[in-house]
mmCIF file with all atom_site columns, C-alpha atoms in Angstrom:
data_model
loop_
_atom_site.group_PDB
_atom_site.id
_atom_site.type_symbol
_atom_site.label_atom_id
_atom_site.label_alt_id
_atom_site.label_comp_id
_atom_site.label_asym_id
_atom_site.label_entity_id
_atom_site.label_seq_id
_atom_site.pdbx_PDB_ins_code
_atom_site.Cartn_x
_atom_site.Cartn_y
_atom_site.Cartn_z
_atom_site.occupancy
_atom_site.B_iso_or_equiv
_atom_site.pdbx_formal_charge
_atom_site.auth_seq_id
_atom_site.auth_comp_id
_atom_site.auth_asym_id
_atom_site.auth_atom_id
_atom_site.pdbx_PDB_model_num
ATOM 1  C CA . MET A 1 1  ? 157.620 120.745 49.735 1.00 93.00 ? 1  MET A CA 1
ATOM 2  C CA . ILE A 1 2  ? 156.869 117.507 47.861 1.00 95.00 ? 2  ILE A CA 1
ATOM 3  C CA . ARG A 1 3  ? 158.787 115.904 45.022 1.00 94.00 ? 3  ARG A CA 1
ATOM 4  C CA . SER A 1 4  ? 156.607 117.348 42.287 1.00 94.00 ? 4  SER A CA 1
ATOM 5  C CA . GLU A 1 5  ? 157.043 120.887 43.741 1.00 96.00 ? 5  GLU A CA 1
ATOM 6  C CA . LEU A 1 6  ? 160.793 120.514 43.910 1.00 95.00 ? 6  LEU A CA 1
ATOM 7  C CA . ILE A 1 7  ? 160.786 119.345 40.171 1.00 95.00 ? 7  ILE A CA 1
ATOM 8  C CA . GLN A 1 8  ? 158.600 122.273 39.254 1.00 95.00 ? 8  GLN A CA 1
ATOM 9  C CA . LYS A 1 9  ? 160.810 124.868 41.105 1.00 96.00 ? 9  LYS A CA 1
ATOM 10 C CA . ILE A 1 10 ? 164.026 123.423 39.537 1.00 96.00 ? 10 ILE A CA 1
ATOM 11 C CA . ALA A 1 11 ? 162.589 123.559 36.094 1.00 95.00 ? 11 ALA A CA 1
ATOM 12 C CA . ASP A 1 12 ? 161.303 127.125 36.566 1.00 95.00 ? 12 ASP A CA 1
ATOM 13 C CA . GLU A 1 13 ? 164.747 128.190 37.707 1.00 96.00 ? 13 GLU A CA 1
ATOM 14 C CA . ASN A 1 14 ? 166.447 126.407 34.743 1.00 95.00 ? 14 ASN A CA 1
ATOM 15 C CA . PRO A 1 15 ? 164.350 127.295 31.610 1.00 94.00 ? 15 PRO A CA 1
ATOM 16 C CA . HIS A 1 16 ? 167.010 125.566 29.397 1.00 96.00 ? 16 HIS A CA 1
ATOM 17 C CA . LEU A 1 17 ? 166.086 122.208 30.901 1.00 94.00 ? 17 LEU A CA 1
ATOM 18 C CA . TYR A 1 18 ? 163.041 120.265 29.884 1.00 95.00 ? 18 TYR A CA 1
ATOM 19 C CA . GLN A 1 19 ? 160.744 119.347 32.924 1.00 94.00 ? 19 GLN A CA 1
ATOM 20 C CA . ARG A 1 20 ? 161.072 115.586 31.991 1.00 95.00 ? 20 ARG A CA 1
ATOM 21 C CA . ASP A 1 21 ? 164.868 115.928 32.343 1.00 96.00 ? 21 ASP A CA 1
ATOM 22 C CA . VAL A 1 22 ? 164.658 117.640 35.704 1.00 96.00 ? 22 VAL A CA 1
ATOM 23 C CA . GLU A 1 23 ? 162.145 114.911 36.816 1.00 96.00 ? 23 GLU A CA 1
ATOM 24 C CA . ARG A 1 24 ? 164.662 112.258 35.729 1.00 97.00 ? 24 ARG A CA 1
ATOM 25 C CA . ILE A 1 25 ? 167.464 114.044 37.468 1.00 96.00 ? 25 ILE A CA 1
ATOM 26 C CA . VAL A 1 26 ? 165.645 114.350 40.719 1.00 96.00 ? 26 VAL A CA 1
ATOM 27 C CA . ASN A 1 27 ? 164.335 110.685 40.615 1.00 96.00 ? 27 ASN A CA 1
ATOM 28 C CA . THR A 1 28 ? 167.886 109.616 39.931 1.00 97.00 ? 28 THR A CA 1
ATOM 29 C CA . ILE A 1 29 ? 169.205 111.453 43.020 1.00 96.00 ? 29 ILE A CA 1
ATOM 30 C CA . PHE A 1 30 ? 166.619 109.942 45.275 1.00 96.00 ? 30 PHE A CA 1
ATOM 31 C CA . GLU A 1 31 ? 167.147 106.460 43.939 1.00 97.00 ? 31 GLU A CA 1
ATOM 32 C CA . GLU A 1 32 ? 170.834 106.674 44.346 1.00 96.00 ? 32 GLU A CA 1
ATOM 33 C CA . ILE A 1 33 ? 170.228 107.798 48.011 1.00 96.00 ? 33 ILE A CA 1
ATOM 34 C CA . ILE A 1 34 ? 167.874 104.862 48.674 1.00 96.00 ? 34 ILE A CA 1
ATOM 35 C CA . GLU A 1 35 ? 170.182 102.365 47.085 1.00 97.00 ? 35 GLU A CA 1
ATOM 36 C CA . ALA A 1 36 ? 173.130 103.539 49.170 1.00 96.00 ? 36 ALA A CA 1
ATOM 37 C CA . MET A 1 37 ? 171.185 103.358 52.234 1.00 96.00 ? 37 MET A CA 1
ATOM 38 C CA . ALA A 1 38 ? 169.841 99.889  51.343 1.00 95.00 ? 38 ALA A CA 1
ATOM 39 C CA . ARG A 1 39 ? 173.516 98.778  51.031 1.00 95.00 ? 39 ARG A CA 1
ATOM 40 C CA . GLY A 1 40 ? 174.048 100.170 54.554 1.00 92.00 ? 40 GLY A CA 1
ATOM 41 C CA . ASP A 1 41 ? 176.147 103.120 53.208 1.00 96.00 ? 41 ASP A CA 1
ATOM 42 C CA . ARG A 1 42 ? 176.013 106.651 54.622 1.00 96.00 ? 42 ARG A CA 1
ATOM 43 C CA . VAL A 1 43 ? 174.944 109.534 52.392 1.00 97.00 ? 43 VAL A CA 1
ATOM 44 C CA . GLU A 1 44 ? 176.436 112.920 53.172 1.00 96.00 ? 44 GLU A CA 1
ATOM 45 C CA . LEU A 1 45 ? 175.289 116.129 51.494 1.00 95.00 ? 45 LEU A CA 1
ATOM 46 C CA . ARG A 1 46 ? 177.598 118.879 52.741 1.00 94.00 ? 46 ARG A CA 1
ATOM 47 C CA . GLY A 1 47 ? 175.786 121.634 54.507 1.00 91.00 ? 47 GLY A CA 1
ATOM 48 C CA . PHE A 1 48 ? 172.427 119.851 54.282 1.00 94.00 ? 48 PHE A CA 1
ATOM 49 C CA . GLY A 1 49 ? 172.941 116.645 56.392 1.00 96.00 ? 49 GLY A CA 1
ATOM 50 C CA . ALA A 1 50 ? 173.711 112.989 56.422 1.00 97.00 ? 50 ALA A CA 1
ATOM 51 C CA . PHE A 1 51 ? 171.473 110.037 55.804 1.00 97.00 ? 51 PHE A CA 1
ATOM 52 C CA . SER A 1 52 ? 172.265 106.707 57.473 1.00 96.00 ? 52 SER A CA 1
ATOM 53 C CA . VAL A 1 53 ? 170.796 103.491 58.620 1.00 96.00 ? 53 VAL A CA 1
ATOM 54 C CA . LYS A 1 54 ? 170.710 102.456 62.295 1.00 96.00 ? 54 LYS A CA 1
ATOM 55 C CA . LYS A 1 55 ? 170.087 99.064  63.524 1.00 95.00 ? 55 LYS A CA 1
ATOM 56 C CA . ARG A 1 56 ? 167.389 98.462  66.209 1.00 95.00 ? 56 ARG A CA 1
ATOM 57 C CA . ASP A 1 57 ? 168.047 95.166  68.208 1.00 96.00 ? 57 ASP A CA 1
ATOM 58 C CA . ALA A 1 58 ? 165.273 92.671  68.704 1.00 96.00 ? 58 ALA A CA 1
ATOM 59 C CA . ARG A 1 59 ? 163.255 93.297  71.868 1.00 96.00 ? 59 ARG A CA 1
ATOM 60 C CA . THR A 1 60 ? 160.253 92.287  73.875 1.00 95.00 ? 60 THR A CA 1
ATOM 61 C CA . GLY A 1 61 ? 157.469 94.976  73.356 1.00 94.00 ? 61 GLY A CA 1
ATOM 62 C CA . ARG A 1 62 ? 153.861 95.276  74.748 1.00 95.00 ? 62 ARG A CA 1
ATOM 63 C CA . ASN A 1 63 ? 150.594 95.284  72.908 1.00 93.00 ? 63 ASN A CA 1
ATOM 64 C CA . PRO A 1 64 ? 149.052 98.609  74.081 1.00 94.00 ? 64 PRO A CA 1
ATOM 65 C CA . ARG A 1 65 ? 145.504 97.208  74.058 1.00 94.00 ? 65 ARG A CA 1
ATOM 66 C CA . THR A 1 66 ? 146.028 93.936  75.930 1.00 94.00 ? 66 THR A CA 1
ATOM 67 C CA . GLY A 1 67 ? 149.400 94.521  77.595 1.00 93.00 ? 67 GLY A CA 1
ATOM 68 C CA . GLU A 1 68 ? 150.499 91.212  76.275 1.00 96.00 ? 68 GLU A CA 1
ATOM 69 C CA . ALA A 1 69 ? 154.246 90.793  75.635 1.00 95.00 ? 69 ALA A CA 1
ATOM 70 C CA . VAL A 1 70 ? 155.022 90.721  71.906 1.00 95.00 ? 70 VAL A CA 1
ATOM 71 C CA . GLU A 1 71 ? 158.469 89.854  70.307 1.00 95.00 ? 71 GLU A CA 1
ATOM 72 C CA . VAL A 1 72 ? 159.685 92.724  68.082 1.00 95.00 ? 72 VAL A CA 1
ATOM 73 C CA . GLU A 1 73 ? 162.196 91.696  65.459 1.00 96.00 ? 73 GLU A CA 1
ATOM 74 C CA . GLU A 1 74 ? 165.509 93.387  64.710 1.00 96.00 ? 74 GLU A CA 1
ATOM 75 C CA . LYS A 1 75 ? 165.122 96.037  62.171 1.00 96.00 ? 75 LYS A CA 1
ATOM 76 C CA . HIS A 1 76 ? 166.956 98.816  60.325 1.00 95.00 ? 76 HIS A CA 1
ATOM 77 C CA . VAL A 1 77 ? 165.596 102.421 60.276 1.00 96.00 ? 77 VAL A CA 1
ATOM 78 C CA . PRO A 1 78 ? 166.612 105.433 58.301 1.00 96.00 ? 78 PRO A CA 1
ATOM 79 C CA . PHE A 1 79 ? 168.220 108.192 60.278 1.00 96.00 ? 79 PHE A CA 1
ATOM 80 C CA . PHE A 1 80 ? 168.997 111.887 59.243 1.00 97.00 ? 80 PHE A CA 1
ATOM 81 C CA . LYS A 1 81 ? 171.379 114.148 60.972 1.00 96.00 ? 81 LYS A CA 1
ATOM 82 C CA . THR A 1 82 ? 171.246 117.795 59.886 1.00 95.00 ? 82 THR A CA 1
ATOM 83 C CA . GLY A 1 83 ? 174.309 119.655 58.702 1.00 94.00 ? 83 GLY A CA 1
ATOM 84 C CA . LYS A 1 84 ? 175.854 122.616 60.509 1.00 93.00 ? 84 LYS A CA 1
ATOM 85 C CA . LEU A 1 85 ? 174.803 124.962 57.680 1.00 94.00 ? 85 LEU A CA 1
ATOM 86 C CA . LEU A 1 86 ? 171.148 123.832 57.817 1.00 93.00 ? 86 LEU A CA 1
ATOM 87 C CA . ARG A 1 87 ? 170.955 124.027 61.495 1.00 93.00 ? 87 ARG A CA 1
ATOM 88 C CA . ASP A 1 88 ? 172.380 127.607 61.532 1.00 93.00 ? 88 ASP A CA 1
ATOM 89 C CA . ARG A 1 89 ? 169.848 128.654 58.769 1.00 92.00 ? 89 ARG A CA 1
ATOM 90 C CA . LEU A 1 90 ? 166.924 127.343 60.714 1.00 92.00 ? 90 LEU A CA 1
ATOM 91 C CA . ASN A 1 91 ? 168.116 128.992 63.897 1.00 92.00 ? 91 ASN A CA 1
ATOM 92 C CA . ASP A 1 92 ? 169.155 132.354 62.167 1.00 86.00 ? 92 ASP A CA 1
ATOM 93 C CA . SER A 1 93 ? 172.683 132.171 63.446 1.00 64.00 ? 93 SER A CA 1
#
């Protein structure tokens, strides 16, 4: 499912809301999650999962073509851990 499909589904299930309002709500939710993660905060949606940021230390990597050593800088990567309810639904428990 992509963002526009999510917006359309929510708008269809809530006919009292205008589609532009639903779009604004969905965009605001995503923006808040992104901003919180940019600050290094953890975002938990009970039953669904938790978004967090993990730090990867600087390291020496290898260029796969030449085998030459390459310095890879420290970086922060997004991480998602599923919640128990989501895991149970996926595994039909």
